[in-house]
Amino acid sequence: MEHILWKNNELILLDQRRLPEKKEFISCRTPEETASAIRDMVVRGAPAIGITAAYGLALSAMLNREFDRDCRLLLDSRPTAVNLRWAVERMRKCHGKTGGNAAALAAEALKIHMEDIEMNRQMGDLGAALFQKPVTILTHCNAGALATGGYGTALGVIRSLYRQRKLKEVFADETRPYLQGARLTAFELAEAGIPHRVITDNSAGYFMAKGEIDAVITGADRIAANGDTANKIGTMVVAVLARYFKIPFYIAAPMSSFDLSLKSGAGIPIEERSRDEVAFINGKPIVPAASPVSHIGFDVTPGHLVTGFITNRGILHPPFHPDFG
Ligand code: MRU
């Protein structure tokens, strides 16, 4: 199912906040509406955020607005995923080259979108080639079609494994508090008929200790030159567990997720989100009103815990050279 659509000069987005209960679409007609959709998680996942921002800038050109201001507006919508900056910079270049031609900017956004799907398919096959016999994979958060232009990064590898009959089962961490694993990854796997089960975030170690997990594959929001990788909060815990239990831990990500201006993960901006997303479930408080809450959106997995980076250019290992991006 398509979840980011450009139709009649309008951006249509599947509202991921409503899944798996309802498939509802919202439309964005201005860069402000696009930035709000990113900020409010109508659309989320690093490559999907970048693609959405690119379409938001096509809207800016169509409406003949101040382009630089709209670039800043979209850049400020979420801090951690570098794909957002990557896409905005590409649209800025196209704006410069074409004198802000609206049709050219819409075509560039579509190109970014289609290239992302193509890179995911390549990554899927390159990643699947790492495994010779049927495996059980654990994944964290949602790095699927919904988080990208389509097909997915980590879930793209899983889709390719399934297609090649090299997949036994997928364990999807539920991913508190936003439940990207339980709501979105499970939704995609169920739609594709891929065998899976949802587990609470705390049970990964239990299943690893029992020998039930062969490998971990997750996506990434920003990868520094030394391989330090920001991804959804809880990813680092899974990576540490995987090292302890001697299970390979892979990151699957396109080139747009690499930020080689950063030597290490120390410089990655980490999003903090609202207290309410942690303290309430279905509108009901689960934390005493007087208790403070820390809601950190991402953590940084040290590069040395990553067995390999599955990219559209092959399986890479740090340090990454500044001119490969
Ligand atoms: O807060 P989210 O849902 O945008 O976080 C998403 C993730 O952390 C994904 O794992 C990451 O963006 C990679 S998506 C291919």
mmCIF file of C-alpha atoms and ligand atoms in Angstrom:
data_model
loop_
_atom_site.group_PDB
_atom_site.id
_atom_site.type_symbol
_atom_site.label_atom_id
_atom_site.label_comp_id
_atom_site.label_asym_id
_atom_site.label_seq_id
_atom_site.Cartn_x
_atom_site.Cartn_y
_atom_site.Cartn_z
ATOM 1 C CA MET A 1 0.000 0.000 0.000
ATOM 2 C CA GLU A 2 1.344 3.407 -0.933
ATOM 3 C CA HIS A 3 1.657 5.698 2.060
ATOM 4 C CA ILE A 4 3.248 8.840 0.561
ATOM 5 C CA LEU A 5 1.496 10.067 -2.566
ATOM 6 C CA TRP A 6 1.887 13.135 -4.754
ATOM 7 C CA LYS A 7 -1.427 13.691 -6.530
ATOM 8 C CA ASN A 8 -2.685 16.787 -8.325
ATOM 9 C CA ASN A 9 -0.040 18.950 -6.672
ATOM 10 C CA GLU A 10 -1.041 17.768 -3.223
ATOM 11 C CA LEU A 11 0.838 15.576 -0.756
ATOM 12 C CA ILE A 12 -1.262 12.722 0.634
ATOM 13 C CA LEU A 13 0.030 10.830 3.667
ATOM 14 C CA LEU A 14 -1.223 7.699 5.381
ATOM 15 C CA ASP A 15 -1.764 8.704 9.007
ATOM 16 C CA GLN A 16 0.542 6.245 10.792
ATOM 17 C CA ARG A 17 -0.805 7.350 14.177
ATOM 18 C CA ARG A 18 -4.059 5.536 13.395
ATOM 19 C CA LEU A 19 -2.514 2.200 12.418
ATOM 20 C CA PRO A 20 -3.223 -0.667 12.729
ATOM 21 C CA GLU A 21 -6.822 0.242 13.620
ATOM 22 C CA LYS A 22 -7.608 2.557 10.691
ATOM 23 C CA LYS A 23 -6.146 3.365 7.275
ATOM 24 C CA GLU A 24 -6.781 7.091 7.060
ATOM 25 C CA PHE A 25 -5.050 9.606 4.803
ATOM 26 C CA ILE A 26 -4.424 13.291 5.407
ATOM 27 C CA SER A 27 -3.497 15.843 2.796
ATOM 28 C CA CYS A 28 -0.826 18.556 2.998
ATOM 29 C CA ARG A 29 -1.212 21.633 0.826
ATOM 30 C CA THR A 30 1.449 23.851 2.408
ATOM 31 C CA PRO A 31 4.960 23.466 3.842
ATOM 32 C CA GLU A 32 3.495 24.228 7.306
ATOM 33 C CA GLU A 33 1.060 21.316 7.036
ATOM 34 C CA THR A 34 3.923 19.112 5.852
ATOM 35 C CA ALA A 35 6.179 20.145 8.766
ATOM 36 C CA SER A 36 3.321 19.468 11.228
ATOM 37 C CA ALA A 37 2.737 16.019 9.722
ATOM 38 C CA ILE A 38 6.418 15.206 10.328
ATOM 39 C CA ARG A 39 6.489 16.736 13.827
ATOM 40 C CA ASP A 40 3.254 15.007 14.890
ATOM 41 C CA MET A 41 4.359 11.602 13.508
ATOM 42 C CA VAL A 42 1.683 11.270 10.818
ATOM 43 C CA VAL A 43 4.728 10.125 8.866
ATOM 44 C CA ARG A 44 7.878 8.911 10.609
ATOM 45 C CA GLY A 45 11.017 6.879 9.918
ATOM 46 C CA ALA A 46 14.197 8.559 8.678
ATOM 47 C CA PRO A 47 13.959 8.122 4.874
ATOM 48 C CA ALA A 48 10.171 8.751 4.885
ATOM 49 C CA ILE A 49 10.698 12.033 6.734
ATOM 50 C CA GLY A 50 13.246 13.137 4.119
ATOM 51 C CA ILE A 51 10.955 12.234 1.218
ATOM 52 C CA THR A 52 8.018 14.037 2.838
ATOM 53 C CA ALA A 53 10.120 17.163 3.381
ATOM 54 C CA ALA A 54 11.161 17.079 -0.294
ATOM 55 C CA TYR A 55 7.492 17.093 -1.350
ATOM 56 C CA GLY A 56 6.912 19.896 1.186
ATOM 57 C CA LEU A 57 9.498 21.966 -0.689
ATOM 58 C CA ALA A 58 7.796 21.191 -3.991
ATOM 59 C CA LEU A 59 4.673 22.726 -2.401
ATOM 60 C CA SER A 60 6.756 25.740 -1.387
ATOM 61 C CA ALA A 61 7.847 26.313 -4.998
ATOM 62 C CA MET A 62 4.300 25.837 -6.305
ATOM 63 C CA LEU A 63 2.991 28.452 -3.904
ATOM 64 C CA ASN A 64 5.871 30.751 -4.814
ATOM 65 C CA ARG A 65 6.955 31.146 -1.214
ATOM 66 C CA GLU A 66 10.276 32.065 0.343
ATOM 67 C CA PHE A 67 12.189 28.840 -0.273
ATOM 68 C CA ASP A 68 14.958 29.256 2.331
ATOM 69 C CA ARG A 69 12.431 29.930 5.063
ATOM 70 C CA ASP A 70 10.533 26.754 4.159
ATOM 71 C CA CYS A 71 13.796 24.775 4.129
ATOM 72 C CA ARG A 72 14.399 25.925 7.719
ATOM 73 C CA LEU A 73 10.806 25.186 8.707
ATOM 74 C CA LEU A 74 11.077 21.599 7.473
ATOM 75 C CA LEU A 75 14.594 21.114 8.854
ATOM 76 C CA ASP A 76 13.301 22.052 12.309
ATOM 77 C CA SER A 77 10.435 19.547 12.243
ATOM 78 C CA ARG A 78 12.481 16.682 13.770
ATOM 79 C CA PRO A 79 16.125 16.737 14.859
ATOM 80 C CA THR A 80 17.700 13.269 14.763
ATOM 81 C CA ALA A 81 17.223 11.741 11.298
ATOM 82 C CA VAL A 82 19.882 13.179 8.979
ATOM 83 C CA ASN A 83 17.865 12.058 5.924
ATOM 84 C CA LEU A 84 15.779 15.196 6.458
ATOM 85 C CA ARG A 85 18.815 17.462 5.973
ATOM 86 C CA TRP A 86 20.036 15.318 3.084
ATOM 87 C CA ALA A 87 16.717 15.673 1.221
ATOM 88 C CA VAL A 88 16.383 19.402 1.942
ATOM 89 C CA GLU A 89 19.921 20.021 0.654
ATOM 90 C CA ARG A 90 19.144 18.096 -2.526
ATOM 91 C CA MET A 91 15.980 20.136 -3.090
ATOM 92 C CA ARG A 92 17.926 23.345 -2.378
ATOM 93 C CA LYS A 93 20.434 22.403 -5.103
ATOM 94 C CA CYS A 94 17.618 21.689 -7.561
ATOM 95 C CA HIS A 95 16.006 25.022 -6.654
ATOM 96 C CA GLY A 96 19.295 26.803 -7.391
ATOM 97 C CA LYS A 97 19.792 25.006 -10.711
ATOM 98 C CA THR A 98 16.245 25.469 -12.018
ATOM 99 C CA GLY A 99 15.557 28.947 -10.632
ATOM 100 C CA GLY A 100 12.841 27.493 -8.400
ATOM 101 C CA ASN A 101 10.823 25.892 -11.184
ATOM 102 C CA ALA A 102 7.884 24.191 -9.438
ATOM 103 C CA ALA A 103 7.556 21.308 -11.912
ATOM 104 C CA ALA A 104 11.297 20.574 -11.648
ATOM 105 C CA LEU A 105 11.110 20.542 -7.843
ATOM 106 C CA ALA A 106 8.112 18.190 -7.864
ATOM 107 C CA ALA A 107 10.030 15.930 -10.272
ATOM 108 C CA GLU A 108 13.091 16.002 -7.974
ATOM 109 C CA ALA A 109 10.997 15.040 -4.924
ATOM 110 C CA LEU A 110 9.504 12.126 -6.878
ATOM 111 C CA LYS A 111 13.020 11.102 -7.938
ATOM 112 C CA ILE A 112 14.216 11.105 -4.307
ATOM 113 C CA HIS A 113 11.174 8.958 -3.450
ATOM 114 C CA MET A 114 11.701 6.430 -6.273
ATOM 115 C CA GLU A 115 15.469 6.223 -5.692
ATOM 116 C CA ASP A 116 14.811 5.381 -2.048
ATOM 117 C CA ILE A 117 12.600 2.427 -3.003
ATOM 118 C CA GLU A 118 15.248 1.229 -5.446
ATOM 119 C CA MET A 119 18.027 1.509 -2.833
ATOM 120 C CA ASN A 120 15.895 -0.469 -0.376
ATOM 121 C CA ARG A 121 15.416 -3.273 -2.891
ATOM 122 C CA GLN A 122 19.172 -3.387 -3.506
ATOM 123 C CA MET A 123 19.875 -3.392 0.230
ATOM 124 C CA GLY A 124 17.301 -6.113 0.741
ATOM 125 C CA ASP A 125 19.064 -8.454 -1.651
ATOM 126 C CA LEU A 126 22.583 -7.552 -0.448
ATOM 127 C CA GLY A 127 21.489 -8.103 3.153
ATOM 128 C CA ALA A 128 19.738 -11.384 2.413
ATOM 129 C CA ALA A 129 22.952 -12.685 0.820
ATOM 130 C CA LEU A 130 24.577 -12.558 4.279
ATOM 131 C CA PHE A 131 22.546 -15.581 5.307
ATOM 132 C CA GLN A 132 22.821 -19.043 3.796
ATOM 133 C CA LYS A 133 20.172 -20.989 5.701
ATOM 134 C CA PRO A 134 16.774 -20.026 7.185
ATOM 135 C CA VAL A 135 17.125 -17.597 10.091
ATOM 136 C CA THR A 136 15.073 -15.918 12.815
ATOM 137 C CA ILE A 137 15.607 -12.160 12.870
ATOM 138 C CA LEU A 138 14.877 -9.694 15.652
ATOM 139 C CA THR A 139 14.139 -6.092 14.708
ATOM 140 C CA HIS A 140 13.466 -2.966 16.747
ATOM 141 C CA CYS A 141 11.081 -0.109 15.891
ATOM 142 C CA ASN A 142 9.787 0.087 12.309
ATOM 143 C CA ALA A 143 12.281 0.249 9.476
ATOM 144 C CA GLY A 144 9.789 -0.958 6.901
ATOM 145 C CA ALA A 145 7.942 0.373 3.885
ATOM 146 C CA LEU A 146 6.141 2.844 6.149
ATOM 147 C CA ALA A 147 9.444 4.318 7.378
ATOM 148 C CA THR A 148 10.831 4.754 3.857
ATOM 149 C CA GLY A 149 9.646 5.415 0.316
ATOM 150 C CA GLY A 150 8.624 1.742 0.194
ATOM 151 C CA TYR A 151 9.947 -1.828 0.787
ATOM 152 C CA GLY A 152 11.956 -0.819 3.871
ATOM 153 C CA THR A 153 15.557 -1.008 5.060
ATOM 154 C CA ALA A 154 15.747 -3.615 7.864
ATOM 155 C CA LEU A 155 12.338 -4.914 6.821
ATOM 156 C CA GLY A 156 13.516 -4.829 3.208
ATOM 157 C CA VAL A 157 16.219 -7.367 4.101
ATOM 158 C CA ILE A 158 13.550 -9.400 5.884
ATOM 159 C CA ARG A 159 11.250 -9.207 2.826
ATOM 160 C CA SER A 160 14.093 -10.409 0.590
ATOM 161 C CA LEU A 161 14.943 -13.243 3.009
ATOM 162 C CA TYR A 162 11.300 -14.312 3.007
ATOM 163 C CA ARG A 163 11.122 -14.211 -0.782
ATOM 164 C CA GLN A 164 14.260 -16.354 -0.967
ATOM 165 C CA ARG A 165 12.835 -18.835 1.597
ATOM 166 C CA LYS A 166 15.600 -18.038 4.062
ATOM 167 C CA LEU A 167 13.383 -16.683 6.843
ATOM 168 C CA LYS A 168 11.980 -18.703 9.736
ATOM 169 C CA GLU A 169 10.393 -15.926 11.776
ATOM 170 C CA VAL A 170 10.669 -12.274 12.755
ATOM 171 C CA PHE A 171 10.624 -11.092 16.369
ATOM 172 C CA ALA A 172 9.322 -7.509 16.449
ATOM 173 C CA ASP A 173 10.145 -5.536 19.605
ATOM 174 C CA GLU A 174 7.007 -3.610 20.555
ATOM 175 C CA THR A 175 9.082 -0.380 20.930
ATOM 176 C CA ARG A 176 7.684 1.595 23.835
ATOM 177 C CA PRO A 177 6.255 4.175 24.027
ATOM 178 C CA TYR A 178 5.169 4.832 20.443
ATOM 179 C CA LEU A 179 4.816 1.128 19.637
ATOM 180 C CA GLN A 180 6.272 1.316 16.133
ATOM 181 C CA GLY A 181 7.095 -2.407 16.399
ATOM 182 C CA ALA A 182 3.727 -3.583 17.686
ATOM 183 C CA ARG A 183 1.597 -1.265 15.556
ATOM 184 C CA LEU A 184 3.592 -0.757 12.353
ATOM 185 C CA THR A 185 6.167 -3.524 11.892
ATOM 186 C CA ALA A 186 3.614 -6.174 12.840
ATOM 187 C CA PHE A 187 1.075 -4.511 10.495
ATOM 188 C CA GLU A 188 3.510 -4.707 7.574
ATOM 189 C CA LEU A 189 4.568 -8.271 8.343
ATOM 190 C CA ALA A 190 0.958 -9.407 8.708
ATOM 191 C CA GLU A 191 0.019 -7.739 5.395
ATOM 192 C CA ALA A 192 2.926 -9.517 3.673
ATOM 193 C CA GLY A 193 2.090 -12.852 5.316
ATOM 194 C CA ILE A 194 5.556 -13.049 6.900
ATOM 195 C CA PRO A 195 5.729 -15.244 10.046
ATOM 196 C CA HIS A 196 6.312 -13.041 13.060
ATOM 197 C CA ARG A 197 5.556 -12.388 16.692
ATOM 198 C CA VAL A 198 5.561 -9.211 18.744
ATOM 199 C CA ILE A 199 7.570 -9.297 21.966
ATOM 200 C CA THR A 200 7.860 -6.750 24.756
ATOM 201 C CA ASP A 201 11.056 -4.733 24.597
ATOM 202 C CA ASN A 202 12.295 -6.411 27.760
ATOM 203 C CA SER A 203 12.152 -9.937 26.386
ATOM 204 C CA ALA A 204 14.874 -9.759 23.709
ATOM 205 C CA GLY A 205 17.496 -11.119 26.153
ATOM 206 C CA TYR A 206 15.225 -13.998 27.155
ATOM 207 C CA PHE A 207 14.861 -15.207 23.563
ATOM 208 C CA MET A 208 18.534 -14.631 22.764
ATOM 209 C CA ALA A 209 19.559 -16.677 25.823
ATOM 210 C CA LYS A 210 17.328 -19.511 24.596
ATOM 211 C CA GLY A 211 19.134 -19.470 21.253
ATOM 212 C CA GLU A 212 16.024 -18.448 19.325
ATOM 213 C CA ILE A 213 17.467 -15.374 17.569
ATOM 214 C CA ASP A 214 20.040 -15.796 14.783
ATOM 215 C CA ALA A 215 20.619 -12.119 13.975
ATOM 216 C CA VAL A 216 19.383 -8.606 14.714
ATOM 217 C CA ILE A 217 18.702 -6.087 11.924
ATOM 218 C CA THR A 218 17.555 -2.527 12.593
ATOM 219 C CA GLY A 219 17.418 0.729 10.669
ATOM 220 C CA ALA A 220 19.240 3.980 11.471
ATOM 221 C CA ASP A 221 18.470 7.661 11.836
ATOM 222 C CA ARG A 222 22.039 8.943 11.657
ATOM 223 C CA ILE A 223 25.369 7.153 11.280
ATOM 224 C CA ALA A 224 28.607 8.946 12.180
ATOM 225 C CA ALA A 225 31.984 8.373 10.487
ATOM 226 C CA ASN A 226 33.092 5.903 13.189
ATOM 227 C CA GLY A 227 29.900 3.843 12.840
ATOM 228 C CA ASP A 228 28.139 5.170 15.954
ATOM 229 C CA THR A 229 24.457 4.929 15.034
ATOM 230 C CA ALA A 230 21.417 6.778 16.336
ATOM 231 C CA ASN A 231 18.242 4.728 16.091
ATOM 232 C CA LYS A 232 15.041 4.346 18.083
ATOM 233 C CA ILE A 233 15.528 4.276 21.851
ATOM 234 C CA GLY A 234 16.266 0.721 22.954
ATOM 235 C CA THR A 235 18.379 -0.191 19.939
ATOM 236 C CA MET A 236 21.606 0.112 21.935
ATOM 237 C CA VAL A 237 20.262 -2.291 24.594
ATOM 238 C CA VAL A 238 19.571 -4.863 21.872
ATOM 239 C CA ALA A 239 23.079 -4.346 20.402
ATOM 240 C CA VAL A 240 24.722 -4.869 23.806
ATOM 241 C CA LEU A 241 22.651 -8.023 24.356
ATOM 242 C CA ALA A 242 23.520 -9.291 20.883
ATOM 243 C CA ARG A 243 27.243 -8.853 21.608
ATOM 244 C CA TYR A 244 26.871 -10.688 24.933
ATOM 245 C CA PHE A 245 25.096 -13.616 23.271
ATOM 246 C CA LYS A 246 27.430 -13.565 20.221
ATOM 247 C CA ILE A 247 24.624 -12.813 17.782
ATOM 248 C CA PRO A 248 25.383 -10.654 14.702
ATOM 249 C CA PHE A 249 23.879 -7.158 14.861
ATOM 250 C CA TYR A 250 23.367 -5.393 11.508
ATOM 251 C CA ILE A 251 22.226 -1.898 10.612
ATOM 252 C CA ALA A 252 20.482 -1.515 7.237
ATOM 253 C CA ALA A 253 20.503 2.047 5.902
ATOM 254 C CA PRO A 254 20.834 3.968 2.637
ATOM 255 C CA MET A 255 23.581 6.518 1.987
ATOM 256 C CA SER A 256 21.181 9.321 3.004
ATOM 257 C CA SER A 257 21.416 8.099 6.636
ATOM 258 C CA PHE A 258 25.175 8.703 6.908
ATOM 259 C CA ASP A 259 26.442 11.957 8.418
ATOM 260 C CA LEU A 260 30.174 11.932 7.823
ATOM 261 C CA SER A 261 30.536 15.483 9.081
ATOM 262 C CA LEU A 262 30.355 13.851 12.520
ATOM 263 C CA LYS A 263 33.406 11.903 13.717
ATOM 264 C CA SER A 264 31.387 10.089 16.377
ATOM 265 C CA GLY A 265 27.865 9.758 17.704
ATOM 266 C CA ALA A 266 28.556 12.327 20.430
ATOM 267 C CA GLY A 267 27.447 15.124 18.103
ATOM 268 C CA ILE A 268 24.123 13.570 17.067
ATOM 269 C CA PRO A 269 21.144 15.664 18.225
ATOM 270 C CA ILE A 270 18.803 13.433 20.207
ATOM 271 C CA GLU A 271 15.101 14.168 20.180
ATOM 272 C CA GLU A 272 13.220 14.374 23.460
ATOM 273 C CA ARG A 273 9.476 13.984 23.140
ATOM 274 C CA SER A 274 6.509 14.803 25.334
ATOM 275 C CA ARG A 275 5.871 13.349 28.790
ATOM 276 C CA ASP A 276 2.337 12.402 27.757
ATOM 277 C CA GLU A 277 3.457 9.807 25.191
ATOM 278 C CA VAL A 278 5.010 7.852 28.081
ATOM 279 C CA ALA A 279 2.688 8.752 30.941
ATOM 280 C CA PHE A 280 -0.633 7.961 29.220
ATOM 281 C CA ILE A 281 -1.945 4.884 27.432
ATOM 282 C CA ASN A 282 -5.173 5.392 25.491
ATOM 283 C CA GLY A 283 -5.743 8.623 27.380
ATOM 284 C CA LYS A 284 -5.398 6.904 30.775
ATOM 285 C CA PRO A 285 -2.570 7.962 33.114
ATOM 286 C CA ILE A 286 -0.143 5.180 33.985
ATOM 287 C CA VAL A 287 2.338 7.393 35.865
ATOM 288 C CA PRO A 288 1.475 9.462 38.962
ATOM 289 C CA ALA A 289 0.822 13.068 37.889
ATOM 290 C CA ALA A 290 3.603 14.306 40.190
ATOM 291 C CA SER A 291 6.278 12.010 38.726
ATOM 292 C CA PRO A 292 8.663 13.505 36.191
ATOM 293 C CA VAL A 293 9.298 11.433 33.052
ATOM 294 C CA SER A 294 12.223 11.382 30.616
ATOM 295 C CA HIS A 295 11.157 10.519 27.115
ATOM 296 C CA ILE A 296 14.255 10.142 24.950
ATOM 297 C CA GLY A 297 13.473 9.269 21.331
ATOM 298 C CA PHE A 298 16.785 7.756 20.214
ATOM 299 C CA ASP A 299 19.975 6.230 21.545
ATOM 300 C CA VAL A 300 23.404 5.829 19.981
ATOM 301 C CA THR A 301 24.776 2.337 19.460
ATOM 302 C CA PRO A 302 28.607 2.356 19.495
ATOM 303 C CA GLY A 303 29.946 1.509 16.039
ATOM 304 C CA HIS A 304 32.068 -1.368 17.352
ATOM 305 C CA LEU A 305 28.898 -3.268 18.321
ATOM 306 C CA VAL A 306 27.683 -3.310 14.709
ATOM 307 C CA THR A 307 28.699 -6.426 12.769
ATOM 308 C CA GLY A 308 28.139 -4.700 9.429
ATOM 309 C CA PHE A 309 26.269 -1.864 7.727
ATOM 310 C CA ILE A 310 23.970 -3.142 4.992
ATOM 311 C CA THR A 311 23.830 -0.312 2.446
ATOM 312 C CA ASN A 312 22.881 0.057 -1.202
ATOM 313 C CA ARG A 313 26.628 0.035 -1.911
ATOM 314 C CA GLY A 314 27.272 -3.271 -0.149
ATOM 315 C CA ILE A 315 28.156 -4.322 3.388
ATOM 316 C CA LEU A 316 30.337 -1.586 4.864
ATOM 317 C CA HIS A 317 32.479 -1.256 7.970
ATOM 318 C CA PRO A 318 33.721 1.909 9.692
ATOM 319 C CA PRO A 319 35.618 4.159 9.620
ATOM 320 C CA PHE A 320 33.665 5.623 6.687
ATOM 321 C CA HIS A 321 35.540 7.937 4.393
ATOM 322 C CA PRO A 322 34.104 11.497 4.077
ATOM 323 C CA ASP A 323 33.780 11.330 0.271
ATOM 324 C CA PHE A 324 31.820 8.062 0.026
ATOM 325 C CA GLY A 325 28.410 9.666 0.830
HETATM 326 O O1 MRU B 1 10.550 8.073 15.840
HETATM 327 P P1 MRU B 1 10.546 7.316 14.540
HETATM 328 O O2 MRU B 1 9.404 6.370 14.424
HETATM 329 O O3 MRU B 1 10.688 8.239 13.357
HETATM 330 O O4 MRU B 1 11.873 6.449 14.605
HETATM 331 C C1 MRU B 1 12.140 5.581 13.531
HETATM 332 C C2 MRU B 1 13.371 4.771 13.714
HETATM 333 O O5 MRU B 1 14.083 4.878 14.685
HETATM 334 C C3 MRU B 1 13.749 3.881 12.566
HETATM 335 O O6 MRU B 1 14.362 2.721 13.016
HETATM 336 C C4 MRU B 1 14.710 4.649 11.650
HETATM 337 O O7 MRU B 1 14.169 5.884 11.302
HETATM 338 C C5 MRU B 1 15.049 3.895 10.421
HETATM 339 S S1 MRU B 1 13.694 3.813 9.317
HETATM 340 C C6 MRU B 1 14.204 3.005 7.914
#
